[in-house]
XYZ file of C-alpha atoms in Angstrom:
713
model
C -72.240 87.957 -79.998
C -73.427 84.541 -78.813
C -76.145 83.087 -81.000
C -78.874 81.799 -78.690
C -81.092 78.853 -79.480
C -84.406 80.664 -79.371
C -86.857 77.808 -79.016
C -89.540 79.370 -76.836
C -93.020 80.352 -77.924
C -92.249 84.074 -77.742
C -89.809 83.924 -80.673
C -92.322 84.021 -83.491
C -94.398 86.743 -81.865
C -91.252 88.747 -81.228
C -90.318 88.528 -84.907
C -93.798 89.705 -85.868
C -93.533 92.739 -83.602
C -90.143 93.767 -84.968
C -91.266 93.180 -88.551
C -94.359 95.355 -88.013
C -92.375 98.209 -86.486
C -89.751 97.962 -89.212
C -92.427 98.171 -91.917
C -93.877 101.321 -90.363
C -90.601 103.223 -90.265
C -89.546 101.877 -93.666
C -92.652 103.481 -95.164
C -91.421 106.868 -93.958
C -88.040 106.210 -95.549
C -89.446 105.010 -98.879
C -91.791 107.992 -99.178
C -89.085 110.459 -98.212
C -91.029 111.700 -95.208
C -89.424 112.826 -91.947
C -90.773 112.601 -88.415
C -90.066 115.140 -85.716
C -87.522 114.318 -83.060
C -90.263 113.852 -80.465
C -92.312 111.550 -82.703
C -89.321 109.428 -83.704
C -88.107 109.180 -80.102
C -91.516 107.970 -78.943
C -91.646 105.458 -81.802
C -88.230 104.018 -80.903
C -89.087 103.925 -77.207
C -92.398 102.239 -77.956
C -90.637 99.614 -80.042
C -88.129 98.835 -77.287
C -90.951 98.717 -74.719
C -92.996 96.233 -76.774
C -89.924 94.046 -77.289
C -89.236 94.049 -73.553
C -92.819 93.106 -72.675
C -92.861 90.333 -75.278
C -89.606 88.797 -74.086
C -90.307 89.186 -70.312
C -86.672 88.595 -69.285
C -87.541 87.959 -65.633
C -89.373 84.694 -66.359
C -86.509 82.381 -67.319
C -82.865 82.311 -68.337
C -83.567 81.860 -72.060
C -85.709 84.996 -72.056
C -83.043 86.894 -70.144
C -80.502 85.900 -72.793
C -82.900 87.010 -75.533
C -83.224 90.433 -73.879
C -79.453 90.806 -73.645
C -79.235 90.049 -77.360
C -82.007 92.552 -78.096
C -80.080 95.238 -76.215
C -76.981 94.418 -78.227
C -78.859 94.655 -81.526
C -80.679 97.893 -80.618
C -77.797 99.719 -78.934
C -77.332 102.057 -81.907
C -80.755 103.633 -81.396
C -81.444 103.095 -77.665
C -79.264 104.021 -74.695
C -80.061 101.149 -72.344
C -78.128 102.742 -69.491
C -81.047 105.151 -69.033
C -83.853 103.094 -70.599
C -86.737 101.917 -68.454
C -89.854 100.262 -69.918
C -92.173 101.851 -67.367
C -91.981 105.462 -68.565
C -90.828 107.415 -71.606
C -87.540 109.284 -71.102
C -86.370 111.261 -74.130
C -82.567 110.910 -73.531
C -82.845 107.111 -73.750
C -83.335 107.432 -77.536
C -80.245 108.382 -79.498
C -80.232 111.130 -82.120
C -80.709 109.087 -85.269
C -82.682 109.403 -88.487
C -85.478 107.206 -89.788
C -83.165 105.294 -92.147
C -80.906 104.266 -89.269
C -83.843 103.066 -87.197
C -85.109 100.985 -90.137
C -81.640 99.474 -90.673
C -81.281 98.474 -87.021
C -84.745 96.883 -86.911
C -84.107 94.977 -90.155
C -80.899 93.549 -88.764
C -82.598 92.590 -85.512
C -85.456 90.905 -87.370
C -82.920 88.949 -89.420
C -81.164 87.874 -86.231
C -84.390 86.669 -84.589
C -85.224 84.443 -87.554
C -81.760 83.146 -88.416
C -79.540 83.647 -85.383
C -76.976 85.344 -87.654
C -75.677 88.827 -86.844
C -75.215 91.110 -89.832
C -72.147 93.315 -89.618
C -70.963 96.395 -91.507
C -67.459 95.033 -92.031
C -66.843 91.468 -93.198
C -64.754 89.542 -90.649
C -61.302 88.318 -91.689
C -61.306 84.663 -92.699
C -59.134 82.267 -90.750
C -56.596 80.541 -93.015
C -55.308 78.164 -90.335
C -53.480 77.893 -87.041
C -51.086 75.762 -85.003
C -50.091 75.949 -81.355
C -47.735 78.836 -82.189
C -49.146 80.705 -85.194
C -52.448 81.992 -86.555
C -52.935 83.147 -90.149
C -55.875 85.257 -91.317
C -57.002 86.702 -94.633
C -57.044 90.488 -94.198
C -59.910 92.140 -96.071
C -59.743 95.595 -97.616
C -60.319 98.509 -95.193
C -58.634 96.719 -92.291
C -55.563 98.714 -91.317
C -52.364 97.809 -89.494
C -51.928 100.727 -87.104
C -49.462 99.031 -84.772
C -45.706 98.987 -84.484
C -43.503 101.894 -83.521
C -43.982 105.309 -85.093
C -42.232 108.666 -85.162
C -43.925 109.944 -82.007
C -44.028 106.578 -80.187
C -47.807 106.877 -79.904
C -49.891 103.927 -78.774
C -51.276 101.548 -81.439
C -54.573 102.797 -82.791
C -57.810 101.191 -81.540
C -61.474 102.116 -81.690
C -62.201 100.875 -78.177
C -64.853 98.268 -78.989
C -65.788 95.770 -76.300
C -66.516 92.808 -78.582
C -65.512 91.667 -82.042
C -69.096 92.045 -83.278
C -69.250 95.608 -81.988
C -65.992 96.343 -83.793
C -67.313 94.903 -87.061
C -70.351 97.180 -86.749
C -68.288 100.290 -86.015
C -69.138 103.416 -87.974
C -65.476 103.999 -88.889
C -64.533 103.416 -92.523
C -61.533 101.328 -91.475
C -60.840 99.184 -88.420
C -57.658 97.752 -86.954
C -56.796 94.125 -87.668
C -54.940 93.680 -84.360
C -57.927 95.014 -82.411
C -60.187 92.468 -84.094
C -57.820 89.563 -83.336
C -57.478 90.642 -79.700
C -61.263 90.714 -79.266
C -62.026 87.592 -81.293
C -59.465 85.090 -79.995
C -58.070 83.988 -76.632
C -54.510 82.979 -77.477
C -51.729 84.323 -75.229
C -50.786 87.512 -77.073
C -54.457 88.359 -77.745
C -55.274 88.093 -74.043
C -52.110 90.052 -73.277
C -53.247 92.830 -75.620
C -56.584 93.139 -73.812
C -54.690 93.339 -70.521
C -52.486 96.055 -72.015
C -55.575 98.111 -72.897
C -56.670 97.913 -69.262
C -53.222 99.106 -68.178
C -53.460 102.036 -70.599
C -56.731 103.131 -69.008
C -55.513 102.657 -65.459
C -52.171 104.421 -65.910
C -53.355 106.927 -68.524
C -50.561 105.884 -70.907
C -50.086 107.865 -74.100
C -46.724 106.514 -75.309
C -45.584 103.014 -76.212
C -43.550 101.412 -73.420
C -41.280 99.726 -76.009
C -40.384 100.301 -79.670
C -38.216 97.275 -80.493
C -41.003 95.365 -82.241
C -39.637 92.043 -81.028
C -40.188 91.591 -77.303
C -43.138 90.266 -75.305
C -44.255 93.802 -74.496
C -44.531 94.658 -78.185
C -46.303 91.348 -78.875
C -48.991 92.273 -76.360
C -49.586 95.707 -77.873
C -50.603 94.251 -81.252
C -52.174 90.830 -80.591
C -49.034 89.106 -81.889
C -49.352 90.486 -85.448
C -46.033 89.940 -87.207
C -46.479 91.714 -90.555
C -48.418 94.607 -92.028
C -50.280 95.344 -95.231
C -51.593 98.553 -96.756
C -55.204 99.450 -96.064
C -56.148 98.637 -99.673
C -54.032 95.470 -99.843
C -55.733 92.217 -98.921
C -54.165 88.877 -98.102
C -52.064 86.859 -95.691
C -51.467 88.158 -92.177
C -49.427 86.146 -89.661
C -49.836 86.415 -85.880
C -47.805 84.751 -83.140
C -50.058 83.167 -80.541
C -47.349 83.050 -77.864
C -45.123 85.796 -76.493
C -41.904 83.880 -77.079
C -42.930 82.801 -80.567
C -43.532 86.431 -81.581
C -39.841 87.253 -81.394
C -38.818 84.437 -83.694
C -41.444 85.082 -86.361
C -40.655 88.802 -86.353
C -36.991 87.993 -87.041
C -38.045 86.018 -90.110
C -39.965 89.022 -91.435
C -36.997 91.414 -91.191
C -36.075 92.609 -94.651
C -32.280 92.425 -94.422
C -32.264 88.643 -94.341
C -35.426 87.801 -96.267
C -34.472 84.793 -98.435
C -30.943 84.734 -97.029
C -30.962 82.878 -93.722
C -34.406 81.697 -92.827
C -36.493 84.712 -93.814
C -40.011 84.648 -95.172
C -40.991 84.317 -98.815
C -43.816 86.672 -99.779
C -45.732 86.456 -103.047
C -48.297 88.909 -104.388
C -50.642 89.404 -107.298
C -50.698 92.817 -108.941
C -52.414 94.035 -112.088
C -50.088 96.437 -113.900
C -51.141 98.908 -116.549
C -49.705 98.243 -120.011
C -48.212 95.176 -121.636
C -45.395 93.949 -119.397
C -42.691 91.740 -120.893
C -39.388 90.652 -119.406
C -36.463 92.914 -120.390
C -34.269 91.463 -123.131
C -31.153 92.980 -121.596
C -30.102 94.738 -118.446
C -31.261 98.334 -118.041
C -28.911 100.195 -115.712
C -29.503 103.886 -115.142
C -27.134 103.982 -112.142
C -25.630 101.651 -109.565
C -28.850 102.122 -107.585
C -31.254 101.610 -110.516
C -31.110 98.218 -112.271
C -33.829 96.356 -114.170
C -32.895 92.954 -115.616
C -33.842 89.280 -115.952
C -33.003 86.620 -113.388
C -32.973 82.819 -113.361
C -32.345 80.081 -115.933
C -33.971 80.417 -119.396
C -36.926 78.168 -118.544
C -37.679 80.043 -115.339
C -36.888 83.649 -116.211
C -38.279 86.396 -114.026
C -37.853 90.123 -114.040
C -35.617 91.537 -111.327
C -35.997 95.131 -110.167
C -33.247 96.391 -107.869
C -33.921 100.085 -107.348
C -32.871 101.706 -104.086
C -35.426 104.121 -102.723
C -35.914 106.993 -100.341
C -39.221 107.619 -98.600
C -40.225 111.262 -98.946
C -42.368 112.272 -95.933
C -43.492 115.467 -97.663
C -45.255 113.674 -100.527
C -45.887 110.436 -98.576
C -44.385 108.367 -101.370
C -41.160 106.573 -102.184
C -38.762 108.023 -104.774
C -35.704 106.597 -106.494
C -32.479 107.140 -104.580
C -30.535 107.701 -107.797
C -32.267 107.157 -111.137
C -29.283 108.444 -113.117
C -30.998 111.664 -114.165
C -29.867 115.209 -113.484
C -32.121 117.484 -111.463
C -31.956 121.226 -110.948
C -32.394 123.026 -107.657
C -36.176 122.917 -108.099
C -36.190 119.151 -108.423
C -36.799 119.156 -112.199
C -34.927 116.865 -114.549
C -33.840 117.679 -118.084
C -37.173 116.464 -119.464
C -39.256 118.479 -117.074
C -39.959 115.608 -114.713
C -40.375 116.568 -111.093
C -40.676 113.286 -109.209
C -37.224 113.896 -107.795
C -34.640 111.557 -106.389
C -33.593 110.758 -102.862
C -29.828 111.037 -103.288
C -28.549 114.137 -101.618
C -31.651 114.581 -99.474
C -31.284 114.217 -95.762
C -33.562 111.969 -93.816
C -33.631 114.391 -90.923
C -35.138 113.899 -87.521
C -38.428 112.084 -87.537
C -38.140 110.800 -91.116
C -38.738 107.072 -90.956
C -37.692 103.942 -92.765
C -41.081 102.468 -91.949
C -44.071 103.015 -89.721
C -42.174 101.785 -86.705
C -40.309 105.028 -86.084
C -36.791 103.873 -86.861
C -34.558 106.317 -88.757
C -34.114 105.456 -92.406
C -31.405 102.899 -93.008
C -28.261 103.496 -94.974
C -26.537 106.726 -95.805
C -29.015 109.599 -95.466
C -31.993 107.251 -95.680
C -31.041 105.084 -98.667
C -32.936 101.782 -98.677
C -32.066 98.870 -100.918
C -35.065 97.147 -102.461
C -35.368 94.040 -104.664
C -38.536 92.758 -106.342
C -38.917 89.744 -108.629
C -41.869 89.520 -111.001
C -43.316 87.175 -113.600
C -45.997 88.255 -116.121
C -48.526 85.396 -116.204
C -51.594 86.787 -118.037
C -52.364 89.650 -120.396
C -55.702 91.494 -120.603
C -57.330 94.323 -122.530
C -60.424 96.475 -121.999
C -63.059 97.794 -124.407
C -60.806 100.771 -125.200
C -57.982 98.359 -126.089
C -55.941 99.495 -123.076
C -53.539 96.745 -122.030
C -53.066 95.212 -118.556
C -50.754 92.508 -117.235
C -51.282 90.243 -114.227
C -47.978 89.937 -112.362
C -46.942 87.281 -109.875
C -44.491 89.164 -107.667
C -42.044 88.220 -104.943
C -40.486 90.794 -102.659
C -37.000 90.022 -101.380
C -36.889 93.128 -99.222
C -39.894 94.785 -97.637
C -39.848 98.553 -98.016
C -42.585 101.106 -97.809
C -44.731 100.898 -100.981
C -42.010 98.734 -102.549
C -44.093 96.888 -105.165
C -46.072 99.999 -106.058
C -42.881 102.068 -106.383
C -41.009 99.478 -108.452
C -43.924 98.987 -110.852
C -44.042 102.731 -111.419
C -40.280 102.870 -112.019
C -40.413 100.282 -114.817
C -43.262 102.206 -116.454
C -46.213 100.032 -115.405
C -48.061 101.400 -112.346
C -50.611 99.165 -110.657
C -54.264 99.548 -111.550
C -55.943 102.052 -109.228
C -52.671 103.299 -107.734
C -53.085 107.007 -108.434
C -50.298 107.905 -105.991
C -47.809 106.126 -108.246
C -48.905 107.164 -111.707
C -52.217 105.441 -112.450
C -54.930 107.752 -113.857
C -57.694 108.876 -111.532
C -60.233 107.297 -113.902
C -59.120 103.867 -112.645
C -61.087 104.524 -109.474
C -64.312 104.644 -111.449
C -64.216 100.882 -111.954
C -61.372 99.601 -109.759
C -62.248 100.697 -106.253
C -58.776 100.042 -104.823
C -55.180 99.358 -105.718
C -54.998 95.945 -107.391
C -52.526 94.309 -105.003
C -53.103 91.082 -103.061
C -50.761 89.191 -100.729
C -51.348 85.689 -102.080
C -48.808 83.504 -100.299
C -46.358 83.682 -97.381
C -43.864 80.997 -96.398
C -42.130 80.861 -93.034
C -40.871 78.557 -90.281
C -42.893 77.785 -87.173
C -41.236 78.961 -83.930
C -39.284 76.385 -81.918
C -39.617 73.711 -84.615
C -38.114 72.922 -87.979
C -41.519 72.781 -89.629
C -41.940 75.064 -92.625
C -45.368 76.431 -93.479
C -47.084 78.219 -96.332
C -50.267 80.245 -95.943
C -52.338 81.010 -99.044
C -55.051 83.636 -99.436
C -57.157 82.865 -102.546
C -57.845 85.754 -104.898
C -60.715 87.787 -103.356
C -63.987 88.200 -105.186
C -63.638 91.929 -105.916
C -60.301 91.492 -107.714
C -61.662 88.482 -109.587
C -64.556 90.634 -110.762
C -62.130 93.296 -112.008
C -60.264 90.727 -114.087
C -63.518 89.217 -115.364
C -64.575 92.613 -116.685
C -61.498 92.592 -118.938
C -60.768 90.436 -121.955
C -58.171 87.736 -121.364
C -55.756 87.855 -124.322
C -53.304 85.116 -123.431
C -51.760 83.209 -120.535
C -48.122 82.332 -119.966
C -47.322 78.826 -121.149
C -47.018 76.398 -118.234
C -48.680 78.763 -115.774
C -50.115 76.776 -112.835
C -53.652 77.288 -111.605
C -53.950 79.513 -108.556
C -56.770 79.618 -106.028
C -59.739 81.983 -106.094
C -62.447 82.598 -103.497
C -65.213 82.610 -106.102
C -65.877 81.072 -109.465
C -64.800 83.223 -112.425
C -65.425 81.274 -115.621
C -63.480 83.768 -117.750
C -60.361 83.189 -115.657
C -60.306 79.384 -115.733
C -56.878 79.346 -117.405
C -55.305 81.200 -114.478
C -57.450 80.453 -111.407
C -59.310 77.396 -110.282
C -62.848 77.853 -111.535
C -64.355 76.935 -108.192
C -62.822 77.415 -104.770
C -62.690 74.147 -102.856
C -63.578 74.966 -99.254
C -61.972 71.704 -98.066
C -58.517 72.766 -99.261
C -56.163 73.607 -96.435
C -54.910 77.157 -96.742
C -52.191 76.677 -94.098
C -50.075 73.592 -94.485
C -46.593 72.309 -93.946
C -44.158 72.666 -96.797
C -40.933 70.935 -97.737
C -37.929 72.541 -96.084
C -35.724 74.689 -98.351
C -32.929 72.815 -100.056
C -30.364 74.723 -97.981
C -32.200 74.072 -94.687
C -29.319 71.968 -93.364
C -26.992 74.896 -93.975
C -29.413 77.415 -92.467
C -29.785 75.698 -89.118
C -26.060 75.450 -88.246
C -25.534 79.009 -89.479
C -28.445 80.251 -87.410
C -27.093 78.458 -84.359
C -23.658 79.985 -84.869
C -25.234 83.439 -85.154
C -27.139 82.998 -81.913
C -30.542 82.497 -83.488
C -30.936 78.988 -82.042
C -30.216 77.862 -78.524
C -28.284 74.740 -77.616
C -31.443 72.655 -77.879
C -32.010 73.670 -81.476
C -34.817 76.075 -80.714
C -34.673 79.319 -82.589
C -34.527 82.385 -80.361
C -33.608 85.098 -82.814
C -31.220 86.252 -85.505
C -28.146 88.375 -85.088
C -26.452 90.105 -87.932
C -27.804 89.939 -91.444
C -26.517 91.940 -94.345
C -26.864 95.712 -94.362
C -26.636 98.337 -97.019
C -27.560 96.712 -100.299
C -29.168 93.702 -98.659
C -26.724 91.106 -100.001
C -25.055 88.450 -97.900
C -22.509 85.714 -98.385
C -25.260 83.165 -98.884
C -27.063 85.306 -101.437
C -30.795 85.487 -101.933
C -30.497 83.623 -105.222
C -29.510 80.447 -103.322
C -32.676 80.370 -101.248
C -35.327 77.906 -102.410
C -38.161 76.090 -100.690
C -37.902 72.899 -102.681
C -35.618 71.156 -105.121
C -36.905 73.302 -107.970
C -35.893 76.903 -108.471
C -39.198 78.411 -109.436
C -42.807 78.596 -108.371
C -43.592 77.263 -111.846
C -42.852 73.743 -110.576
C -45.161 73.893 -107.550
C -47.692 71.540 -109.072
C -48.638 67.907 -108.983
C -48.413 65.209 -111.650
C -50.795 66.821 -114.106
C -49.624 70.355 -113.501
C -52.507 70.989 -111.124
C -52.373 73.048 -107.979
C -54.830 70.738 -106.223
C -52.361 68.504 -104.436
C -49.795 71.191 -103.584
C -47.214 68.445 -103.835
C -43.638 69.015 -102.810
C -40.361 67.165 -103.051
C -39.850 66.723 -99.335
C -37.145 64.320 -98.200
C -37.611 61.762 -95.453
C -37.146 64.296 -92.674
C -39.600 66.712 -94.255
C -42.099 63.889 -94.724
C -42.030 63.110 -91.010
C -42.582 66.766 -90.267
C -45.528 66.859 -92.655
C -47.141 64.076 -90.677
C -47.786 66.644 -87.979
C -49.162 69.252 -90.323
C -51.098 72.332 -89.381
C -54.455 71.767 -87.782
C -57.627 72.696 -89.576
C -58.805 76.226 -89.050
C -61.082 76.958 -86.124
C -63.738 79.119 -86.087
C -54.199 105.013 -89.929
C -50.911 103.382 -90.871
C -51.210 102.111 -94.417
C -47.733 100.799 -95.006
C -46.476 97.396 -96.077
C -42.925 97.903 -94.814
C -43.282 95.269 -92.133
C -39.792 93.891 -91.785
C -37.892 96.697 -90.088
C -39.473 97.207 -86.703
C -36.273 97.560 -84.720
C -32.965 95.966 -83.945
C -32.599 92.900 -81.790
C -30.010 91.777 -79.267
C -29.806 88.047 -78.454
C -30.794 87.106 -74.946
C -30.881 83.838 -73.052
C -34.186 82.066 -73.040
C -35.303 78.920 -71.314
C -36.199 75.905 -73.322
C -39.982 75.851 -73.742
C -41.831 72.894 -72.380
C -42.121 70.158 -74.956
C -45.669 69.524 -76.047
C -46.911 66.591 -78.111
C -47.709 67.210 -81.736
C -51.436 67.660 -82.427
C -53.128 64.639 -83.901
C -54.096 64.797 -87.521
C -57.707 65.579 -88.203
C -59.652 62.339 -88.024
C -61.922 61.435 -90.931
C -65.587 61.267 -90.189
C -66.640 57.740 -89.229
C -69.823 56.465 -90.789
C -72.618 55.721 -88.322
C -73.197 51.935 -88.179
C -76.555 50.536 -89.064
C -78.823 49.479 -86.193
C -78.469 45.815 -85.423
C -82.111 45.036 -86.060
C -81.931 46.125 -89.708
C -78.339 45.183 -90.539
C -78.192 43.002 -93.615
C -81.707 43.835 -94.707
C -82.289 44.724 -98.334
C -83.071 48.446 -98.510
C -85.855 47.848 -101.036
C -87.782 45.603 -98.672
C -87.510 47.044 -95.173
C -89.034 44.941 -92.417
C -92.589 45.791 -91.557
C -92.842 47.071 -88.019
C -95.962 47.579 -85.960
C -97.307 51.072 -86.314
C -96.754 52.066 -82.654
C -93.018 51.311 -82.961
C -92.484 53.683 -85.891
C -91.121 56.967 -84.558
C -92.506 59.872 -86.526
C -91.316 63.402 -86.005
C -93.883 65.653 -84.393
C -92.195 68.648 -85.981
C -92.611 70.020 -89.461
C -90.892 72.844 -91.315
C -93.096 75.811 -92.172
C -92.321 78.775 -94.444
C -93.008 82.248 -93.117
C -96.083 83.870 -94.620
C -94.511 87.285 -94.210
C -91.089 86.662 -95.741
C -90.463 84.091 -98.460
C -87.509 81.804 -97.915
C -87.621 82.109 -94.098
C -88.504 78.857 -92.320
C -89.348 77.851 -88.775
C -90.597 74.662 -87.092
C -93.971 73.814 -85.534
C -94.747 70.929 -83.195
C -97.956 69.438 -84.594
C -98.890 67.978 -81.198
C -98.168 70.805 -78.760
C -98.225 73.758 -81.163
C -94.808 74.851 -79.939
C -92.760 76.926 -82.403
C -89.014 77.348 -82.731
C -86.498 78.820 -85.145
C -83.976 75.968 -85.292
C -84.699 72.339 -86.342
C -85.326 69.772 -83.574
C -82.900 66.954 -82.677
C -81.088 65.100 -84.113
C -80.322 68.191 -86.218
C -77.836 70.653 -84.740
C -76.607 73.998 -85.992
C -72.840 74.177 -86.438
C -70.438 76.977 -87.272
C -67.924 76.425 -90.054
C -64.428 75.976 -88.658
C -62.935 77.457 -91.824
C -65.240 80.462 -92.191
C -66.837 81.802 -89.003
C -69.468 83.652 -91.046
C -70.932 80.396 -92.438
C -73.255 78.053 -90.511
C -74.693 74.685 -91.495
C -76.945 71.986 -90.047
C -75.708 68.508 -89.068
C -77.710 65.361 -88.370
C -75.982 63.718 -85.401
C -77.427 60.303 -86.301
C -76.898 60.027 -90.056
C -74.063 62.515 -90.466
C -76.041 64.347 -93.151
C -75.346 68.066 -93.560
C -77.365 70.905 -95.039
C -76.680 74.585 -95.692
C -80.396 75.398 -95.429
C -82.882 74.512 -92.746
C -83.705 70.830 -93.393
C -86.987 69.011 -93.608
C -87.617 66.862 -90.515
């Protein structure tokens, strides 16, 4: 919703009216009283009528805009399609209770005074964008209901008309692709809105395409290229252009992740128990291996356990865990979790949410996860917990959750995979966060990394525990909020000026990747990537080998730090070519299916594409230039300013006044004319944060001064 600059005299009186009506209905709520339907309907109608008469939208454009905003804020209690201020009409008031009416009026009163719209769901934060990609931080309760599915049904949407309406939806969960399509105007977002119109016009019920790679698929899901579980927060990547969608999707495919230009995906998970690296290989079968990987100074655990997704229980099970099971699915110790070997995938049983049949023989899916224990915690009952920094090489359904269960350490709050139900009493979701994703920008050789700092709710969970020890040499990671108890693991205060999407040094085998990709048809003759053909199947190995894939000259995330071991600089060992690419780094940010198996949305066949028009690289963000001193006072000593005649001294006629009805709420009064307004007068202007759309600040256009609160003038 557009925030209007309400500067007319009616603003203060309008706020008083809404505050009075809100107080009346709030009294009913506080005292537990209930009004009849007729009484409540007349109260709501009377409130809307008084608001209309106070605004008088027919007088001028600013008042008309204020009325449109009032209708938007009151739509949950008033049906404005049948509302008329001249006479009471019962159907114009919706069937709501007193508490709902009070909530709507409180939110409207807050909007009148501050210009900020309160929403039920917090909007996703923008991590950064370029001409081709957009990265957002997915909050909890946003779902990824797009991509192909067993019945080829259309991607799920609520049907909201605006992003604000979507964020205020009554549903417990909303779709991330629907929000992006309504919020932004990049090519695939606009294409998705056009697709919705086509669905209504043609009464479509099935997806026109299931490949998950073409322009049609891009415009069914606002260009979203990966998926996360409903309870998993973190990095989401969207392609802004139709042609770029295909290339990014190829990087997310699991069979070549880390082999030939795939993405690197890193997570944080809090596992139950004390997790240590295995001292020797544990091999229960050829499809169940748990061991260590890497040189001694950079050892990580490596879990390679093939899985089978069981549609009956909606969970992944081991393909062959080396145990014997009877006809009832029980093993010799009475376990009944079963194994996938010998089961048939059958018609309609899927490898992922996209609707493809399970890969491999009878649905066997290879899966590899790397993990590093970085911090150990305990609670008041002396139960142990371990913070894991995980990397997924493949991307299977519930892969991290399944692998953690298999090694005997389920994630906190993950009751589906072995965590006790009591976890939900204090951990309201599965402790799993997509912290970092690395990928290559379409049509360029620029490599990017997007980072989602640890969200506040997970930081609070860790702060409620006792930190026992931290891995030696562990770098500091980013956190959205300050958590003093976690200062050895996370930066104690999130620096809002830190870029969360930035260019990264190319992998050390980048020179080998590009010729190989060109030979495989993934790059056209101009060097622009147009896809990937081939990739290893079955167990996910290739001739290059995932172990050879690195993003810098080091072989471990442990070395991603600057001179003093700090994360602040995010330094890298880029060569001369990478340095030139970094000069055109990413621009600063501008304002039902619950699966994380995002890499297997369909096969792809190379096709000829035209070379995209070359566009100049965006200029780097310019530093703010200080405002020069006026010529008449330049060189003067600040302590002895020149005395000017009284008439030449410009004094502001405005002063800031605190509301007598609500402490901490300010407005401005013109001491000469008596005019009142909500926002400060020039040279102050209200600005929206380019990094976080939910944050506004005030900027003095003359001095460059900024303020998070309404300034004195």
